[in-house]
XYZ file of C-alpha atoms in Angstrom:
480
model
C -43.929 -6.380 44.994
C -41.968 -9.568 45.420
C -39.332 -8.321 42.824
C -38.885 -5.211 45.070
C -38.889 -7.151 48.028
C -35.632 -9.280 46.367
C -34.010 -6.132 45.596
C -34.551 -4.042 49.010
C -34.322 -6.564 51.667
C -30.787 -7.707 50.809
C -29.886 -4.046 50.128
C -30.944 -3.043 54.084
C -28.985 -6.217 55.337
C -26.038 -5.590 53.590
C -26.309 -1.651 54.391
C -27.129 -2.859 58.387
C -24.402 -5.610 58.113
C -21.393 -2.568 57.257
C -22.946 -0.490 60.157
C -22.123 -3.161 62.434
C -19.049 -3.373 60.978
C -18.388 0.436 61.481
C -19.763 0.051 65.361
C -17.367 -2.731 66.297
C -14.071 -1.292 64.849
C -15.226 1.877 66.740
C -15.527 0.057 69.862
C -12.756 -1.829 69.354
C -10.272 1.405 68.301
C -12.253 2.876 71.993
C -10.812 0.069 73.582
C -7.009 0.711 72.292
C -3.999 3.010 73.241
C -4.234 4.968 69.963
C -1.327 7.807 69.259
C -2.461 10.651 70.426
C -4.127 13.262 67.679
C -6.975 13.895 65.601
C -8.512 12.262 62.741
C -10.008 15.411 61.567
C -12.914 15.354 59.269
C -14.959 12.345 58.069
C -13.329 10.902 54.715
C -10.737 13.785 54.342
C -9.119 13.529 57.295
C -6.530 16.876 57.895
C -5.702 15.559 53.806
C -6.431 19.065 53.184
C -4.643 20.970 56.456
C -1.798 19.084 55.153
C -2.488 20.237 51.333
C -2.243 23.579 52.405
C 0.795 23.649 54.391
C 2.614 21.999 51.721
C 1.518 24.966 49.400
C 2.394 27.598 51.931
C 6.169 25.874 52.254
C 5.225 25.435 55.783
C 5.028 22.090 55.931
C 6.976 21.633 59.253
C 4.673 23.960 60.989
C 2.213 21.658 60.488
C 4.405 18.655 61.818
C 5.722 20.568 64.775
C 2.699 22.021 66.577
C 1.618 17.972 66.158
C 4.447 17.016 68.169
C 4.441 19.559 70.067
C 0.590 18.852 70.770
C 0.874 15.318 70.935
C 3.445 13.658 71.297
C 6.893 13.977 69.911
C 7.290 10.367 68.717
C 4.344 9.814 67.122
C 1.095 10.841 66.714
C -2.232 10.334 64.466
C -4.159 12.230 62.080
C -6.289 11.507 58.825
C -5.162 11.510 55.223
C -6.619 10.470 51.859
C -8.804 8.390 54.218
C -6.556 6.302 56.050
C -6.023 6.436 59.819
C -2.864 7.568 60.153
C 0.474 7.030 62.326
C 3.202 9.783 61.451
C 6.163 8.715 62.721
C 8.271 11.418 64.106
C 12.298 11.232 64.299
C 15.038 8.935 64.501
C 13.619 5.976 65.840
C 10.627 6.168 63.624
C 12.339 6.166 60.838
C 14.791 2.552 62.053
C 11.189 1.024 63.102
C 10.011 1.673 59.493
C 12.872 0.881 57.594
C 14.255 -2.062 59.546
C 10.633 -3.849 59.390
C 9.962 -3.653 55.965
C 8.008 -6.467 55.314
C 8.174 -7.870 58.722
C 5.334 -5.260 60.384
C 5.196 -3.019 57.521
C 5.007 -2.839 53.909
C 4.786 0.005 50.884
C 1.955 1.726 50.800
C 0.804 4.981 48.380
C -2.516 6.861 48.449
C -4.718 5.677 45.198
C -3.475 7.903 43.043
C -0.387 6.820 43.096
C -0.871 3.141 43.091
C -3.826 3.890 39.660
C -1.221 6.028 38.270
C 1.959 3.830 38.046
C -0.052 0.531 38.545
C 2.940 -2.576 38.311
C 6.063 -0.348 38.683
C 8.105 -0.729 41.749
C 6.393 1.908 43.423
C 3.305 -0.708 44.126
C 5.258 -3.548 44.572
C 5.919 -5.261 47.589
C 7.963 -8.336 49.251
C 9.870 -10.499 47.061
C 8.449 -9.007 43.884
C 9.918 -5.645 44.750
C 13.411 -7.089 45.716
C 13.308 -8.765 42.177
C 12.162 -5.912 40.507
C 14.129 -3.696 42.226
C 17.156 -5.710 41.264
C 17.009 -5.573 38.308
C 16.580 -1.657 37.605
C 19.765 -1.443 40.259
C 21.944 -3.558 37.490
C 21.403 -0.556 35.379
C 21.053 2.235 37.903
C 24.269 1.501 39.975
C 27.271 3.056 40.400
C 29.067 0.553 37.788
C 27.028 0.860 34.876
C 26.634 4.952 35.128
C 30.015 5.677 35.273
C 30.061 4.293 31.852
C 27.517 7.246 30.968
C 28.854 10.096 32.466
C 30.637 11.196 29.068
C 27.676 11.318 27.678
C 25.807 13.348 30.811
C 29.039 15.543 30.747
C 28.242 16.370 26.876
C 24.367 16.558 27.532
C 24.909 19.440 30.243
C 27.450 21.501 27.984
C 24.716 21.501 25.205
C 21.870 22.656 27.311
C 24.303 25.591 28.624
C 25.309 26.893 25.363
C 21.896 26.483 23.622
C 19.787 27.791 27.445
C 21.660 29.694 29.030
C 24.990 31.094 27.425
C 23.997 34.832 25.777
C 21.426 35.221 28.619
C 21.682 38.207 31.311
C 18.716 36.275 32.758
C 16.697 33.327 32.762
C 14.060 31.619 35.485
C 15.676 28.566 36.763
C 12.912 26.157 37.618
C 11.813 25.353 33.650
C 15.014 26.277 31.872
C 16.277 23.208 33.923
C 13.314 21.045 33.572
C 14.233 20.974 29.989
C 17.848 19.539 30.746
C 16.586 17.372 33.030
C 13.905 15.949 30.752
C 16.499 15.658 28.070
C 18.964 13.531 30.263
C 16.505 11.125 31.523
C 15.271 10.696 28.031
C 18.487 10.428 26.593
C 19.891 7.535 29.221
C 16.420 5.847 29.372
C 14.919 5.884 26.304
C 17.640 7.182 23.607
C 15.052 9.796 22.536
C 17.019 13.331 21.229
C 14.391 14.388 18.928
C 13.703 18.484 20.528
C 10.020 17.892 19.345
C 9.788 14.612 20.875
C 10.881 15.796 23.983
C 8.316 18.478 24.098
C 5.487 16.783 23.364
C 6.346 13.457 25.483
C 7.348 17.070 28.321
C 4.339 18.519 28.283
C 2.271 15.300 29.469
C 4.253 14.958 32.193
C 4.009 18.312 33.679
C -0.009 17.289 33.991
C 0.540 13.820 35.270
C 3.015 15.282 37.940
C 0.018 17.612 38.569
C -2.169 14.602 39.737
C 0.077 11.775 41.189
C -0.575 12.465 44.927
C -4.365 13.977 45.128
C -7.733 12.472 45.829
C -8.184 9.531 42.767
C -11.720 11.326 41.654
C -11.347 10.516 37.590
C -13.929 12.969 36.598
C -13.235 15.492 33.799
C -11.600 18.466 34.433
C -10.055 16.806 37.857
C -6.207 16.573 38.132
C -6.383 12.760 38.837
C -8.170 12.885 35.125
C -6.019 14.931 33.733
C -3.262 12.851 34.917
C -4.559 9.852 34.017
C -5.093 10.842 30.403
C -1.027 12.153 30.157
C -0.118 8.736 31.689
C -1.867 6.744 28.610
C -0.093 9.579 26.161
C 3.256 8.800 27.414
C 2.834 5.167 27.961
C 1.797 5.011 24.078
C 4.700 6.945 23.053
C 6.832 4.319 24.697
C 5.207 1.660 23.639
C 6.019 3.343 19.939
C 9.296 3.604 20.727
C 9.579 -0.189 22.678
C 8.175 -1.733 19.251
C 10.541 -0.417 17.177
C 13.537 -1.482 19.444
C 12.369 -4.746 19.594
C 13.093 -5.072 15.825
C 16.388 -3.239 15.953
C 17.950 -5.408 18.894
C 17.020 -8.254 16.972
C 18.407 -6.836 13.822
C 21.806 -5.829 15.727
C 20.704 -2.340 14.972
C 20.472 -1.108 18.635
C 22.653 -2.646 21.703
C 21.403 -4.240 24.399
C 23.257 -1.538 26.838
C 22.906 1.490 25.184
C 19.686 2.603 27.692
C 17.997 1.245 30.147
C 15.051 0.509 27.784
C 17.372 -2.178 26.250
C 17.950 -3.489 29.164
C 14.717 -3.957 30.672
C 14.143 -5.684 27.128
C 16.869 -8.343 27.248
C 17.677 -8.855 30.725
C 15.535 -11.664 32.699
C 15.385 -11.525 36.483
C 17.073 -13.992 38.602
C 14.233 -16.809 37.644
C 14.817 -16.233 34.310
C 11.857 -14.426 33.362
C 11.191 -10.867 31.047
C 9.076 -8.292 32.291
C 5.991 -7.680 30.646
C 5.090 -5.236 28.536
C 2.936 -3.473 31.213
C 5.757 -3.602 33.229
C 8.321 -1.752 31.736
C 5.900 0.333 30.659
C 4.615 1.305 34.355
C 8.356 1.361 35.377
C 9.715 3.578 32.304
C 6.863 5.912 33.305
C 8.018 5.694 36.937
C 11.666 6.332 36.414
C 11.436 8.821 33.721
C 9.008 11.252 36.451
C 11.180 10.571 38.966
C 14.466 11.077 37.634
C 14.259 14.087 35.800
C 11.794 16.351 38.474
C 13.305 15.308 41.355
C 16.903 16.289 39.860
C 14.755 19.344 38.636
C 13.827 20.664 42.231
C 17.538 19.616 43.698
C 19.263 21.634 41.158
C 16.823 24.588 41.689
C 17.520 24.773 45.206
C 21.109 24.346 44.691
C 21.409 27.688 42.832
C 18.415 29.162 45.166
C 21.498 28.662 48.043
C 24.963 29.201 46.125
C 23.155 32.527 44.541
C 22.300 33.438 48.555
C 25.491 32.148 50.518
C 28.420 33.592 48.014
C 30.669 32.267 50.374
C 29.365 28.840 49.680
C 29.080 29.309 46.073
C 33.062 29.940 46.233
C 34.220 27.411 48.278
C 32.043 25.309 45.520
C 33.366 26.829 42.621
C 37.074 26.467 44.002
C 36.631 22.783 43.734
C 35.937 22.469 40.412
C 38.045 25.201 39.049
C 41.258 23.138 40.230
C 39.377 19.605 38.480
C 38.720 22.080 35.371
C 42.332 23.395 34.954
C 43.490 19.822 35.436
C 41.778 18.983 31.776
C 42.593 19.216 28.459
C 40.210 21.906 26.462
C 37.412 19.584 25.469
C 38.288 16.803 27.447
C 34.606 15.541 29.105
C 34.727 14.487 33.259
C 35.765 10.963 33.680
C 34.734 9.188 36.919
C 37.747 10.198 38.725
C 36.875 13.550 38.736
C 33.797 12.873 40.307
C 35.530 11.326 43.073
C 37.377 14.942 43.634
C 34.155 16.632 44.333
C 33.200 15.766 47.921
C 32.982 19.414 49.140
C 30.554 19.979 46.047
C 28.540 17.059 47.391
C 28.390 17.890 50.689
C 27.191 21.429 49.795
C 24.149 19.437 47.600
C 23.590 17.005 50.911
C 23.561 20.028 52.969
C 21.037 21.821 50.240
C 18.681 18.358 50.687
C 18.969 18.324 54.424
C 17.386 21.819 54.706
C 15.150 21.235 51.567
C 14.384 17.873 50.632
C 12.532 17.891 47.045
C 10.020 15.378 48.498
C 8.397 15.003 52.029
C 8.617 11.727 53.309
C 7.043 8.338 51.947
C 3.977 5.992 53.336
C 3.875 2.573 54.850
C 0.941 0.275 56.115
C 0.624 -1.846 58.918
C 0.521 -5.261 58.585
C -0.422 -6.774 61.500
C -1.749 -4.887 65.106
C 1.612 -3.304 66.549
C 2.519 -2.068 69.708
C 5.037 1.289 69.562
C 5.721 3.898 71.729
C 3.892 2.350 74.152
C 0.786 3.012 71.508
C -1.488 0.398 69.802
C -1.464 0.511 65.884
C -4.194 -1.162 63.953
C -3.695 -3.577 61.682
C -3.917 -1.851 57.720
C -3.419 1.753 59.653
C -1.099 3.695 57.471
C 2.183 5.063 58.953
C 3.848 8.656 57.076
C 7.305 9.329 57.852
C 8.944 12.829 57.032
C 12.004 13.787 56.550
C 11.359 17.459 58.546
C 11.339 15.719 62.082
C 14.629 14.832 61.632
C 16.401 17.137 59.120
C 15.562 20.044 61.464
C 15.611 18.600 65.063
C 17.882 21.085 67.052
C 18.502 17.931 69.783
C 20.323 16.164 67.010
C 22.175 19.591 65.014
C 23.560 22.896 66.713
C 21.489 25.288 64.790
C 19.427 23.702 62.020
C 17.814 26.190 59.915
C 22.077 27.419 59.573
C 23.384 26.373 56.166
C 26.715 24.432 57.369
C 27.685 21.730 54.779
C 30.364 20.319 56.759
C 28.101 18.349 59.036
C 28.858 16.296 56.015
C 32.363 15.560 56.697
C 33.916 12.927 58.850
C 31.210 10.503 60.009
C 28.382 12.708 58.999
C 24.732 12.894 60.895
C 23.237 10.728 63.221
C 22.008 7.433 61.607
C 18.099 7.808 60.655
C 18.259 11.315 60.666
C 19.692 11.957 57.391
C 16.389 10.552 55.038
C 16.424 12.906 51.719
C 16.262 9.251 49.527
C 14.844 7.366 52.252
C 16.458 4.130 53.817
C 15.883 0.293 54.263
C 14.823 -1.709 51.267
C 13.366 0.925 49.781
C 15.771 3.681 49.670
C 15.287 5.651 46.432
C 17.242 3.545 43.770
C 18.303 6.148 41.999
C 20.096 7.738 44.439
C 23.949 7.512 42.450
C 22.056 9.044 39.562
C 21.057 11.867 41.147
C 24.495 12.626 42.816
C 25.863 12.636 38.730
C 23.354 14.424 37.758
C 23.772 17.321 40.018
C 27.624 17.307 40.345
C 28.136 17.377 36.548
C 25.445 19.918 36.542
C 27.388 21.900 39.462
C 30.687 21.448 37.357
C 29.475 23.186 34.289
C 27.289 25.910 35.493
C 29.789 27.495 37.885
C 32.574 27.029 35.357
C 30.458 29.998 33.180
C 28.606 31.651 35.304
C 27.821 33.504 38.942
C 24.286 34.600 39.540
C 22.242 37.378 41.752
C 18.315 36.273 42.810
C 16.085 38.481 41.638
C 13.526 37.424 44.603
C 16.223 36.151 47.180
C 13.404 35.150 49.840
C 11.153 33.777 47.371
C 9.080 30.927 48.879
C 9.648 26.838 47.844
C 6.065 24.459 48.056
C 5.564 21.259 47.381
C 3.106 20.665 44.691
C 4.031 18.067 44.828
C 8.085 18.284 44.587
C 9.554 21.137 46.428
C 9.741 24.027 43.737
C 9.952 27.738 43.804
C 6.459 30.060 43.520
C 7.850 32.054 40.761
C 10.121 29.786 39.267
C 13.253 30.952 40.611
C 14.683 34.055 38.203
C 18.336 35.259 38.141
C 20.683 37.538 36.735
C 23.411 36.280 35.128
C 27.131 37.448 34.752
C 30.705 35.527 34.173
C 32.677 33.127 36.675
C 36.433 33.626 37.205
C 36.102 30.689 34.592
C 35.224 32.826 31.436
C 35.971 36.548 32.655
């Protein structure tokens, strides 16, 4: 009796001690000027509302009947079980960016932080400046120009061997494949075709599981995700052993990847990233760079196969950098300088379809905005669909028009496809090589008709077609 009486008493205080707990933050939330909103269901929150308009491409829909509802500026809501701020247009997206850790910091459902555990994803303050600084000295404009040879050659392989021959392929895998490859390639050094599948096919299940609930229970996608994670993190970790010994042996180069240089280069206190580390950020950049790349190129020929017009001012551009070569001769950075209409079509293609939604924050202190109280630890949610589509900052949004892109371009803070602030996506100049070398090569062989012209884009979670995008294939002015 007196054994149950130790186990039970302190059980009911500590269970009586969290309901108190629970009854004064409700009374004290009662007693502030929350957003206006809903937090939906206990626990999940409108997590699932939200889910589902992501899967139905109507992920705006949800956004706008908020604001519309609400309150235009901000309002709350529920997700993953956080309380909830999502800030709505332009000058959400300065307060976010421009307080980075001042009133806000990073912040990921659990999945995300369980998944990719000591990458930069999860880091914050002057840890994530350091780290970050040290993946920009190999992901910045200087250093990749150095590899764009090398990209140039990569895409001219996957043509002939994927596409040339073909009266029709289905976009969204057949470029998942050159996409894999490149990141591979430039990260890791890794060619080997059977490599690439294996190390390929774990990733399309962790990509199934990095932004869901964090249940690891068999047969779950968190699980499932969890177990690819350790696959490809051993694989690495094969592959980071060995180069150890060849660096040291002056078999391998300290610059030929980024590997390498995550191996020999110390941060700006001298120290090496762990083991873990690199191994978290490998993981990180090598799902990031290749699947985002895969949904912007996807779109990109979802529009230049609909808007022939656009496909031809395009294709004009690189025809007169083309016939400007030698036969054989690979791009060299100052061609990439010539394509600005090319990348304005692409900017215009990410304005009206960004591959990913919007990013998370959390509040760091209580916080007045709006005229609204914020909670300390409440999470914020910005998304790039207030802006991108707000007909009070562009004449006709849903219209594609890629020379909004010209002279001084859109509105600050309204333009957000790779963020902004301190975290802006850091491999934003490697996507903009990736898709204009891409762009170069595939409209210097071919045109292409959409076999489903209104098929429908979700986010599962990067922006990518239902049926996976097929085409018909026939000649450019290039090869006819």
């Amino acid at each position: 009796m007196e054994m149950i009486k130790l186990i039970v008493l302190p059980t009911i205080l500590a269970l009586f001690v969290l309901f108190l707990h629970f009854i004064t933050r409700i009374i004290k939330l009662r007693k502030l000027n929350l957003p206006k909103g809903t937090l939906g269901l206990p626990i999940i929150g409108e997590t699932l509302e939200f889910f589902k308009a992501n899967l139905e491409g109507k992920q705006i829909r949800f956004i706008q009947e908020r604001m519309k509802k609400y309150d235009s500026r901000v309002f709350k809501t529920s997700m993953f079980g956080e309380n909830t701020a999502m800030f709505c247009g332009t000058a959400g997206n300065k307060y976010l960016f421009s307080n980075e850790n001042k009133n806000v910091q990073v912040w990921w459902p659990s999945s995300v932080r369980k998944l990719l555990r000591l990458s930069l994803v999860n880091k914050v303050g002057d840890e994530a400046k350091i780290t970050r600084r040290l993946l920009m000295n190999f992901l910045n404009q200087e250093t990749l120009r150095n590899y764009l040879p090398k990209m140039d050659r990569i895409v001219q392989h996957h043509i002939n061997t994927h596409w040339k021959g073909k009266e029709q392929v289905i976009v969204y895998p057949i470029i998942q494949l050159y996409t894999f490859e490149l990141v591979c390639c430039l990260f890791l050094s890794m060619e080997d075709p059977i490599q690439l599948s294996y190390l390929s096919s774990y990733f399309e299940e962790f990509l199934k599981g990095v932004i869901s609930f964090s249940i690891n229970f068999p047969g779950t996608g968190f699980h499932k995700a969890m177990k690819a994670a350790d696959e490809i993190k051993k694989e690495i970790k094969l592959i980071m052993k060995k180069r150890k010994v060849d660096l040291e042996e002056k078999k391998a180069s300290p610059t030929q990847d980024l590997l390498s240089h995550l191996l020999v280069t110390p941060d700006t206190s001298g120290r090496f990233m762990s083991e873990v580390e690199i191994l978290d950020n490998m993981l990180l950049l090598l799902f990031a760079g290749h699947d985002t790349s895969r949904s912007v190129i996807s779109l990109i020929m979802k529009y230049l196969g609909n808007l022939p017009e656009v496909y031809e001012q395009a294709s004009k551009e690189q025809l007169d950098i083309s016939q400007g070569k030698e036969s054989g001769e690979l791009l060299q950075w100052e061609d990439i300088q010539k394509m600005k209409h090319s990348w304005n079509v692409a900017s215009e293609v990410l304005r009206l379809s960004p591959p990913t939604d919007g990013a998370y924050r959390n509040a760091m202190k209580d916080l007045t905005y709006a005229d609204y109280n914020i909670p300390i630890d409440w999470k914020f949610h910005w998304n790039t669909h207030t802006t991108h589509m707000d007909p009070t900052l562009l004449t006709n949004p849903e219209i594609f028009d890629a020379s909004r892109f010209e002279g001084e371009g859109p509105v600050p803070y309204s333009y957000v496809p790779f963020g902004g602030g301190p975290r802006m996506c850091l491999g934003q100049e490697f996507a903009r090589l990736d898709v204009l070398v891409f762009m170069h090569n595939i409209v210097k062989h071919f045109k292409w008709d959409l076999i489903n012209p209104d098929e429908n884009f979700k986010y599962d979670p990067m922006l990518q077609p239902e049926k996976g995008l097929p085409i018909h294939l026939r000649p450019s002015h290039y090869t006819s």
